[in-house]
mmCIF file of C-alpha atoms in Angstrom:
data_model
loop_
_atom_site.group_PDB
_atom_site.id
_atom_site.type_symbol
_atom_site.label_atom_id
_atom_site.label_comp_id
_atom_site.label_asym_id
_atom_site.label_seq_id
_atom_site.Cartn_x
_atom_site.Cartn_y
_atom_site.Cartn_z
ATOM 1 C CA UNK A 1 15.379 11.699 -8.159
ATOM 2 C CA UNK A 2 15.947 8.773 -6.162
ATOM 3 C CA UNK A 3 13.999 6.442 -8.872
ATOM 4 C CA UNK A 4 16.873 6.915 -11.044
ATOM 5 C CA UNK A 5 18.785 4.091 -11.060
ATOM 6 C CA UNK A 6 22.767 5.044 -12.040
ATOM 7 C CA UNK A 7 25.016 2.426 -13.458
ATOM 8 C CA UNK A 8 28.652 3.101 -14.013
ATOM 9 C CA UNK A 9 31.104 0.627 -16.157
ATOM 10 C CA UNK A 10 34.499 1.006 -15.425
ATOM 11 C CA UNK A 11 36.581 -0.454 -18.917
ATOM 12 C CA UNK A 12 40.079 -0.261 -20.236
ATOM 13 C CA UNK A 13 40.849 2.315 -22.941
ATOM 14 C CA UNK A 14 40.554 1.050 -26.636
ATOM 15 C CA UNK A 15 40.887 -2.862 -25.679
ATOM 16 C CA UNK A 16 38.135 -2.746 -23.665
ATOM 17 C CA UNK A 17 36.342 0.946 -24.806
ATOM 18 C CA UNK A 18 33.937 -0.735 -27.510
ATOM 19 C CA UNK A 19 32.733 -3.493 -24.638
ATOM 20 C CA UNK A 20 31.876 -0.927 -21.733
ATOM 21 C CA UNK A 21 30.296 0.834 -24.196
ATOM 22 C CA UNK A 22 28.055 -2.507 -24.983
ATOM 23 C CA UNK A 23 27.218 -2.586 -21.616
ATOM 24 C CA UNK A 24 25.893 0.819 -21.036
ATOM 25 C CA UNK A 25 24.405 0.492 -24.351
ATOM 26 C CA UNK A 26 22.672 -2.989 -23.633
ATOM 27 C CA UNK A 27 21.709 -2.217 -20.393
ATOM 28 C CA UNK A 28 19.820 1.044 -21.624
ATOM 29 C CA UNK A 29 18.224 -0.684 -24.613
ATOM 30 C CA UNK A 30 16.755 -3.711 -22.576
ATOM 31 C CA UNK A 31 15.335 -1.525 -19.740
ATOM 32 C CA UNK A 32 13.849 0.370 -23.153
ATOM 33 C CA UNK A 33 12.001 -2.602 -24.102
ATOM 34 C CA UNK A 34 10.547 -2.668 -20.434
ATOM 35 C CA UNK A 35 8.937 0.681 -21.006
ATOM 36 C CA UNK A 36 11.337 2.583 -18.777
ATOM 37 C CA UNK A 37 12.831 5.950 -19.245
ATOM 38 C CA UNK A 38 16.817 5.434 -19.820
ATOM 39 C CA UNK A 39 19.902 6.930 -20.779
ATOM 40 C CA UNK A 40 23.693 5.485 -21.842
ATOM 41 C CA UNK A 41 26.380 7.575 -22.309
ATOM 42 C CA UNK A 42 30.138 8.121 -22.272
ATOM 43 C CA UNK A 43 32.608 10.085 -19.750
ATOM 44 C CA UNK A 44 33.667 13.209 -21.400
ATOM 45 C CA UNK A 45 36.652 13.691 -19.231
ATOM 46 C CA UNK A 46 38.374 10.603 -19.686
ATOM 47 C CA UNK A 47 40.873 9.710 -23.047
ATOM 48 C CA UNK A 48 39.244 6.339 -24.385
ATOM 49 C CA UNK A 49 42.229 6.577 -27.343
ATOM 50 C CA UNK A 50 45.031 5.709 -24.899
ATOM 51 C CA UNK A 51 45.661 1.853 -24.429
ATOM 52 C CA UNK A 52 44.568 0.431 -21.131
ATOM 53 C CA UNK A 53 43.936 3.698 -19.437
ATOM 54 C CA UNK A 54 40.615 3.198 -17.080
ATOM 55 C CA UNK A 55 37.490 5.027 -18.185
ATOM 56 C CA UNK A 56 33.773 5.116 -17.641
ATOM 57 C CA UNK A 57 30.782 4.777 -19.037
ATOM 58 C CA UNK A 58 27.548 5.511 -17.518
ATOM 59 C CA UNK A 59 23.939 4.269 -17.921
ATOM 60 C CA UNK A 60 20.889 5.258 -16.239
ATOM 61 C CA UNK A 61 17.562 3.919 -15.432
ATOM 62 C CA UNK A 62 14.149 5.269 -14.200
ATOM 63 C CA UNK A 63 10.557 4.606 -14.153
ATOM 64 C CA UNK A 64 10.153 8.230 -14.618
ATOM 65 C CA UNK A 65 11.525 11.167 -16.976
ATOM 66 C CA UNK A 66 15.022 11.405 -15.946
ATOM 67 C CA UNK A 67 15.385 14.863 -14.608
ATOM 68 C CA UNK A 68 19.309 15.000 -14.557
ATOM 69 C CA UNK A 69 19.547 14.090 -18.199
ATOM 70 C CA UNK A 70 22.250 16.873 -18.957
ATOM 71 C CA UNK A 71 24.848 15.717 -15.689
ATOM 72 C CA UNK A 72 27.271 13.877 -17.528
ATOM 73 C CA UNK A 73 28.627 12.321 -14.595
ATOM 74 C CA UNK A 74 27.107 9.397 -12.564
ATOM 75 C CA UNK A 75 27.556 10.899 -8.867
ATOM 76 C CA UNK A 76 26.014 8.212 -6.783
ATOM 77 C CA UNK A 77 26.233 4.768 -8.799
ATOM 78 C CA UNK A 78 24.156 2.082 -7.337
ATOM 79 C CA UNK A 79 25.771 -0.582 -9.336
ATOM 80 C CA UNK A 80 29.566 -0.484 -10.753
ATOM 81 C CA UNK A 81 30.532 -2.933 -13.081
ATOM 82 C CA UNK A 82 34.437 -3.504 -13.900
ATOM 83 C CA UNK A 83 35.324 -5.155 -17.415
ATOM 84 C CA UNK A 84 38.858 -5.696 -16.085
ATOM 85 C CA UNK A 85 39.454 -6.777 -12.678
ATOM 86 C CA UNK A 86 42.860 -5.161 -12.110
ATOM 87 C CA UNK A 87 41.105 -1.553 -11.967
ATOM 88 C CA UNK A 88 40.438 -2.404 -8.392
ATOM 89 C CA UNK A 89 43.799 -1.329 -7.605
ATOM 90 C CA UNK A 90 43.894 1.464 -9.668
ATOM 91 C CA UNK A 91 40.892 3.425 -8.709
ATOM 92 C CA UNK A 92 38.133 4.373 -6.196
ATOM 93 C CA UNK A 93 35.488 2.284 -7.833
ATOM 94 C CA UNK A 94 33.141 2.494 -5.220
ATOM 95 C CA UNK A 95 33.385 6.791 -5.160
ATOM 96 C CA UNK A 96 29.820 8.064 -4.439
ATOM 97 C CA UNK A 97 27.801 4.726 -3.930
ATOM 98 C CA UNK A 98 25.145 5.044 -1.510
ATOM 99 C CA UNK A 99 25.131 2.000 0.917
ATOM 100 C CA UNK A 100 24.206 -1.316 -0.384
ATOM 101 C CA UNK A 101 25.787 -1.302 -3.750
ATOM 102 C CA UNK A 102 26.488 -4.038 -6.227
ATOM 103 C CA UNK A 103 29.825 -4.729 -7.760
ATOM 104 C CA UNK A 104 30.283 -6.726 -10.925
ATOM 105 C CA UNK A 105 33.570 -7.852 -12.181
ATOM 106 C CA UNK A 106 34.981 -9.530 -14.803
ATOM 107 C CA UNK A 107 37.404 -11.729 -13.625
ATOM 108 C CA UNK A 108 38.839 -15.316 -13.020
ATOM 109 C CA UNK A 109 39.105 -14.859 -9.239
ATOM 110 C CA UNK A 110 36.376 -15.444 -7.042
ATOM 111 C CA UNK A 111 34.553 -12.477 -5.171
ATOM 112 C CA UNK A 112 36.781 -12.581 -1.973
ATOM 113 C CA UNK A 113 40.022 -12.216 -3.896
ATOM 114 C CA UNK A 114 38.400 -8.961 -5.464
ATOM 115 C CA UNK A 115 37.188 -7.812 -1.901
ATOM 116 C CA UNK A 116 40.777 -8.072 -0.638
ATOM 117 C CA UNK A 117 41.357 -4.974 -3.007
ATOM 118 C CA UNK A 118 38.578 -2.767 -1.959
ATOM 119 C CA UNK A 119 39.212 -0.333 1.027
ATOM 120 C CA UNK A 120 35.567 0.977 1.313
ATOM 121 C CA UNK A 121 33.524 -2.488 0.723
ATOM 122 C CA UNK A 122 31.001 -1.714 3.784
ATOM 123 C CA UNK A 123 29.300 0.081 0.865
ATOM 124 C CA UNK A 124 28.752 -3.092 -0.888
ATOM 125 C CA UNK A 125 25.669 -5.259 -0.483
ATOM 126 C CA UNK A 126 27.058 -7.849 -2.966
ATOM 127 C CA UNK A 127 29.872 -8.939 -5.427
ATOM 128 C CA UNK A 128 29.339 -10.513 -8.565
ATOM 129 C CA UNK A 129 32.242 -12.207 -10.493
ATOM 130 C CA UNK A 130 32.115 -13.864 -14.023
ATOM 131 C CA UNK A 131 34.752 -15.189 -16.117
ATOM 132 C CA UNK A 132 33.729 -13.504 -18.974
ATOM 133 C CA UNK A 133 36.595 -13.528 -20.815
ATOM 134 C CA UNK A 134 36.927 -17.447 -20.669
ATOM 135 C CA UNK A 135 33.707 -17.705 -21.385
ATOM 136 C CA UNK A 136 33.648 -15.761 -24.876
ATOM 137 C CA UNK A 137 37.413 -15.194 -25.775
ATOM 138 C CA UNK A 138 39.256 -11.809 -26.029
ATOM 139 C CA UNK A 139 37.386 -8.449 -26.546
ATOM 140 C CA UNK A 140 35.725 -6.646 -29.638
ATOM 141 C CA UNK A 141 38.767 -4.193 -30.510
ATOM 142 C CA UNK A 142 37.063 -1.270 -32.659
ATOM 143 C CA UNK A 143 38.839 2.179 -33.476
ATOM 144 C CA UNK A 144 35.783 4.103 -34.648
ATOM 145 C CA UNK A 145 35.790 6.456 -32.067
ATOM 146 C CA UNK A 146 33.864 6.676 -29.048
ATOM 147 C CA UNK A 147 32.249 9.972 -28.159
ATOM 148 C CA UNK A 148 28.640 9.972 -27.817
ATOM 149 C CA UNK A 149 28.608 6.330 -27.138
ATOM 150 C CA UNK A 150 25.065 5.913 -29.439
ATOM 151 C CA UNK A 151 26.584 3.012 -31.997
ATOM 152 C CA UNK A 152 23.769 0.431 -31.261
ATOM 153 C CA UNK A 153 25.638 -1.948 -33.838
ATOM 154 C CA UNK A 154 26.762 -5.210 -32.680
ATOM 155 C CA UNK A 155 25.985 -5.136 -28.937
ATOM 156 C CA UNK A 156 27.445 -7.904 -26.954
ATOM 157 C CA UNK A 157 29.179 -9.609 -29.574
ATOM 158 C CA UNK A 158 32.264 -9.839 -27.021
ATOM 159 C CA UNK A 159 32.844 -9.901 -23.051
ATOM 160 C CA UNK A 160 29.757 -7.553 -22.645
ATOM 161 C CA UNK A 161 27.477 -10.887 -23.176
ATOM 162 C CA UNK A 162 28.173 -12.471 -20.390
ATOM 163 C CA UNK A 163 28.680 -9.622 -18.072
ATOM 164 C CA UNK A 164 25.490 -8.258 -18.714
ATOM 165 C CA UNK A 165 24.156 -11.962 -17.936
ATOM 166 C CA UNK A 166 25.859 -11.930 -14.536
ATOM 167 C CA UNK A 167 24.509 -8.124 -13.882
ATOM 168 C CA UNK A 168 21.226 -9.637 -14.340
ATOM 169 C CA UNK A 169 21.960 -12.753 -12.200
ATOM 170 C CA UNK A 170 22.967 -10.260 -9.185
ATOM 171 C CA UNK A 171 20.418 -7.322 -9.487
ATOM 172 C CA UNK A 172 17.812 -8.008 -11.813
ATOM 173 C CA UNK A 173 17.875 -4.054 -12.811
ATOM 174 C CA UNK A 174 16.675 -5.415 -16.588
ATOM 175 C CA UNK A 175 14.968 -8.801 -17.597
ATOM 176 C CA UNK A 176 17.008 -11.834 -19.196
ATOM 177 C CA UNK A 177 14.168 -11.741 -21.760
ATOM 178 C CA UNK A 178 14.535 -8.119 -22.928
ATOM 179 C CA UNK A 179 18.553 -8.170 -22.869
ATOM 180 C CA UNK A 180 18.654 -11.354 -25.230
ATOM 181 C CA UNK A 181 16.530 -9.191 -27.916
ATOM 182 C CA UNK A 182 19.726 -6.925 -27.902
ATOM 183 C CA UNK A 183 22.337 -8.732 -27.433
ATOM 184 C CA UNK A 184 24.270 -10.529 -30.316
ATOM 185 C CA UNK A 185 25.368 -13.189 -28.748
ATOM 186 C CA UNK A 186 22.783 -14.523 -26.374
ATOM 187 C CA UNK A 187 24.220 -17.905 -25.942
ATOM 188 C CA UNK A 188 27.235 -16.461 -24.043
ATOM 189 C CA UNK A 189 25.208 -14.160 -22.088
ATOM 190 C CA UNK A 190 23.318 -17.188 -20.525
ATOM 191 C CA UNK A 191 26.584 -18.821 -19.355
ATOM 192 C CA UNK A 192 27.588 -15.599 -18.084
ATOM 193 C CA UNK A 193 24.195 -15.988 -15.994
ATOM 194 C CA UNK A 194 24.654 -19.460 -14.933
ATOM 195 C CA UNK A 195 28.418 -19.156 -14.572
ATOM 196 C CA UNK A 196 28.015 -15.720 -12.377
ATOM 197 C CA UNK A 197 29.428 -16.346 -8.441
ATOM 198 C CA UNK A 198 27.099 -14.248 -6.351
ATOM 199 C CA UNK A 199 28.133 -13.166 -3.128
ATOM 200 C CA UNK A 200 26.049 -11.563 -0.827
ATOM 201 C CA UNK A 201 27.906 -9.558 2.168
ATOM 202 C CA UNK B 1 81.727 34.090 -35.080
ATOM 203 C CA UNK B 2 78.473 35.538 -33.904
ATOM 204 C CA UNK B 3 76.834 38.348 -36.012
ATOM 205 C CA UNK B 4 75.302 39.939 -32.961
ATOM 206 C CA UNK B 5 76.973 40.601 -29.421
ATOM 207 C CA UNK B 6 74.402 40.424 -27.024
ATOM 208 C CA UNK B 7 75.278 41.577 -23.497
ATOM 209 C CA UNK B 8 75.092 38.442 -21.053
ATOM 210 C CA UNK B 9 72.212 39.954 -18.806
ATOM 211 C CA UNK B 10 70.085 40.303 -22.136
ATOM 212 C CA UNK B 11 70.315 36.812 -23.143
ATOM 213 C CA UNK B 12 66.814 35.011 -23.496
ATOM 214 C CA UNK B 13 66.044 31.253 -24.083
ATOM 215 C CA UNK B 14 65.161 29.959 -27.242
ATOM 216 C CA UNK B 15 61.441 29.791 -27.270
ATOM 217 C CA UNK B 16 61.425 25.827 -27.604
ATOM 218 C CA UNK B 17 63.372 25.601 -24.276
ATOM 219 C CA UNK B 18 61.374 24.721 -20.857
ATOM 220 C CA UNK B 19 63.008 23.511 -17.881
ATOM 221 C CA UNK B 20 63.480 20.151 -17.676
ATOM 222 C CA UNK B 21 60.863 18.204 -15.120
ATOM 223 C CA UNK B 22 62.850 17.250 -11.850
ATOM 224 C CA UNK B 23 62.037 13.906 -10.367
ATOM 225 C CA UNK B 24 58.639 12.553 -10.681
ATOM 226 C CA UNK B 25 55.533 14.020 -12.365
ATOM 227 C CA UNK B 26 52.609 13.975 -9.952
ATOM 228 C CA UNK B 27 50.082 15.287 -12.527
ATOM 229 C CA UNK B 28 50.334 12.073 -14.594
ATOM 230 C CA UNK B 29 50.421 8.784 -12.775
ATOM 231 C CA UNK B 30 49.680 6.284 -14.872
ATOM 232 C CA UNK B 31 50.560 3.050 -12.665
ATOM 233 C CA UNK B 32 46.749 2.094 -12.635
ATOM 234 C CA UNK B 33 47.074 1.667 -16.345
ATOM 235 C CA UNK B 34 48.553 -1.566 -15.413
ATOM 236 C CA UNK B 35 47.152 -5.137 -16.123
ATOM 237 C CA UNK B 36 50.521 -7.197 -16.432
ATOM 238 C CA UNK B 37 53.513 -5.895 -14.475
ATOM 239 C CA UNK B 38 57.353 -6.620 -14.993
ATOM 240 C CA UNK B 39 58.651 -9.163 -12.643
ATOM 241 C CA UNK B 40 62.677 -8.798 -11.997
ATOM 242 C CA UNK B 41 64.909 -12.284 -11.633
ATOM 243 C CA UNK B 42 67.933 -10.452 -9.861
ATOM 244 C CA UNK B 43 69.666 -13.626 -10.576
ATOM 245 C CA UNK B 44 69.626 -13.442 -14.252
ATOM 246 C CA UNK B 45 69.848 -9.994 -14.438
ATOM 247 C CA UNK B 46 73.243 -8.683 -16.630
ATOM 248 C CA UNK B 47 72.746 -5.128 -15.215
ATOM 249 C CA UNK B 48 72.713 -4.679 -19.267
ATOM 250 C CA UNK B 49 70.309 -1.414 -18.787
ATOM 251 C CA UNK B 50 68.165 -2.577 -21.917
ATOM 252 C CA UNK B 51 64.732 -1.795 -19.663
ATOM 253 C CA UNK B 52 66.447 1.364 -18.495
ATOM 254 C CA UNK B 53 66.880 2.614 -21.992
ATOM 255 C CA UNK B 54 63.474 1.134 -23.181
ATOM 256 C CA UNK B 55 61.281 2.144 -21.027
ATOM 257 C CA UNK B 56 59.228 4.852 -22.160
ATOM 258 C CA UNK B 57 58.331 6.178 -18.770
ATOM 259 C CA UNK B 58 61.563 6.083 -16.933
ATOM 260 C CA UNK B 59 60.541 3.247 -14.736
ATOM 261 C CA UNK B 60 63.534 1.152 -14.515
ATOM 262 C CA UNK B 61 66.300 3.019 -12.889
ATOM 263 C CA UNK B 62 69.756 1.855 -11.420
ATOM 264 C CA UNK B 63 70.465 1.803 -8.255
ATOM 265 C CA UNK B 64 73.818 2.274 -8.177
ATOM 266 C CA UNK B 65 74.566 1.003 -4.305
ATOM 267 C CA UNK B 66 72.985 -1.751 -4.316
ATOM 268 C CA UNK B 67 73.944 -2.453 -8.296
ATOM 269 C CA UNK B 68 70.646 -3.279 -9.533
ATOM 270 C CA UNK B 69 67.726 -1.849 -11.418
ATOM 271 C CA UNK B 70 64.510 -0.478 -9.878
ATOM 272 C CA UNK B 71 61.139 -0.764 -10.774
ATOM 273 C CA UNK B 72 58.777 2.331 -10.223
ATOM 274 C CA UNK B 73 55.036 0.929 -9.609
ATOM 275 C CA UNK B 74 53.605 4.208 -9.706
ATOM 276 C CA UNK B 75 54.248 5.206 -13.264
ATOM 277 C CA UNK B 76 54.591 1.709 -15.146
ATOM 278 C CA UNK B 77 51.802 1.217 -17.649
ATOM 279 C CA UNK B 78 52.593 -2.421 -17.944
ATOM 280 C CA UNK B 79 53.657 -1.985 -21.581
ATOM 281 C CA UNK B 80 55.902 -4.545 -21.482
ATOM 282 C CA UNK B 81 58.436 -3.132 -23.615
ATOM 283 C CA UNK B 82 60.973 -4.138 -21.037
ATOM 284 C CA UNK B 83 60.179 -7.882 -20.628
ATOM 285 C CA UNK B 84 60.618 -7.998 -24.590
ATOM 286 C CA UNK B 85 63.719 -6.010 -24.365
ATOM 287 C CA UNK B 86 65.437 -7.784 -21.746
ATOM 288 C CA UNK B 87 68.602 -9.698 -23.055
ATOM 289 C CA UNK B 88 68.861 -12.233 -20.173
ATOM 290 C CA UNK B 89 65.227 -13.091 -19.783
ATOM 291 C CA UNK B 90 65.500 -11.820 -16.236
ATOM 292 C CA UNK B 91 62.265 -10.023 -16.807
ATOM 293 C CA UNK B 92 58.524 -11.787 -16.830
ATOM 294 C CA UNK B 93 55.058 -10.701 -17.321
ATOM 295 C CA UNK B 94 52.991 -11.593 -14.213
ATOM 296 C CA UNK B 95 49.448 -10.975 -13.336
ATOM 297 C CA UNK B 96 48.707 -7.600 -11.537
ATOM 298 C CA UNK B 97 46.374 -9.019 -9.015
ATOM 299 C CA UNK B 98 48.983 -11.906 -8.091
ATOM 300 C CA UNK B 99 50.450 -8.743 -5.993
ATOM 301 C CA UNK B 100 48.786 -7.138 -2.748
ATOM 302 C CA UNK B 101 51.690 -4.319 -3.578
ATOM 303 C CA UNK B 102 51.772 -1.762 -6.174
ATOM 304 C CA UNK B 103 48.109 -0.267 -5.556
ATOM 305 C CA UNK B 104 47.778 3.021 -7.139
ATOM 306 C CA UNK B 105 44.175 4.093 -5.954
ATOM 307 C CA UNK B 106 43.118 7.280 -7.456
ATOM 308 C CA UNK B 107 39.666 8.924 -7.216
ATOM 309 C CA UNK B 108 39.282 9.900 -10.823
ATOM 310 C CA UNK B 109 41.627 8.841 -13.712
ATOM 311 C CA UNK B 110 42.812 12.763 -14.134
#
């Protein structure tokens, strides 16, 4: 059980729905290349068809077979990714996080600016900030519906690519080589890897 | 002239009528949807009430004692309709992380 790494992605409804899903699918597909057991899925409870609503996407990586495959929420995410920085004001994003977790934020601010809005920051080991929107412009808007979260078409065409790069810089859950097999815009991914600011607490 | 004379104590309301909500709806707080927030410049505001009329969530209310419109951070989704409709240009959009207040931190989206 303990070997399962839980990753939760918070995104905004409709405008970043596809991006959040891309991050979850990208992590899972890249870890799959490394021979790990993986899982990526959307939250059942959130209604992603409302613009700007905070919603969750989940990914799990494990060296052994995932026992809790049919638990449909990540209760204790080690890594939390925010595709929009303003979610820190609206949600307790670190809920259930064990001590020593990582927060990855898409923002033009510094990690210290983000930490001002995190009330339970003693749980964090590090904060990674990357300005993904500046690296590759707007978001991939996709209205094809999102339930299931299994679309592997066009992973990482938008802001998901630099965020994935920043995630690798901070945590090394997956390797950069296996990610570049999955992500479409690998140039943006490498830029995200280079430009990410990592603050260790 | 009504066809039926229903005694007052046996009258029932129409099925489509439900009691109006009084005050706020704590089951549906939407303040955490906001990326940009409207900021009012009270010097420019002419109290035309466009924001009060157009806000879909009634987040702008007139404070009659102070004679100015008041914004509700708990329910404003940041849809920017009020900024568009403001006749005097008193409303502007500002990025939410520029402000320390207006935190609506929920445990779950629902």
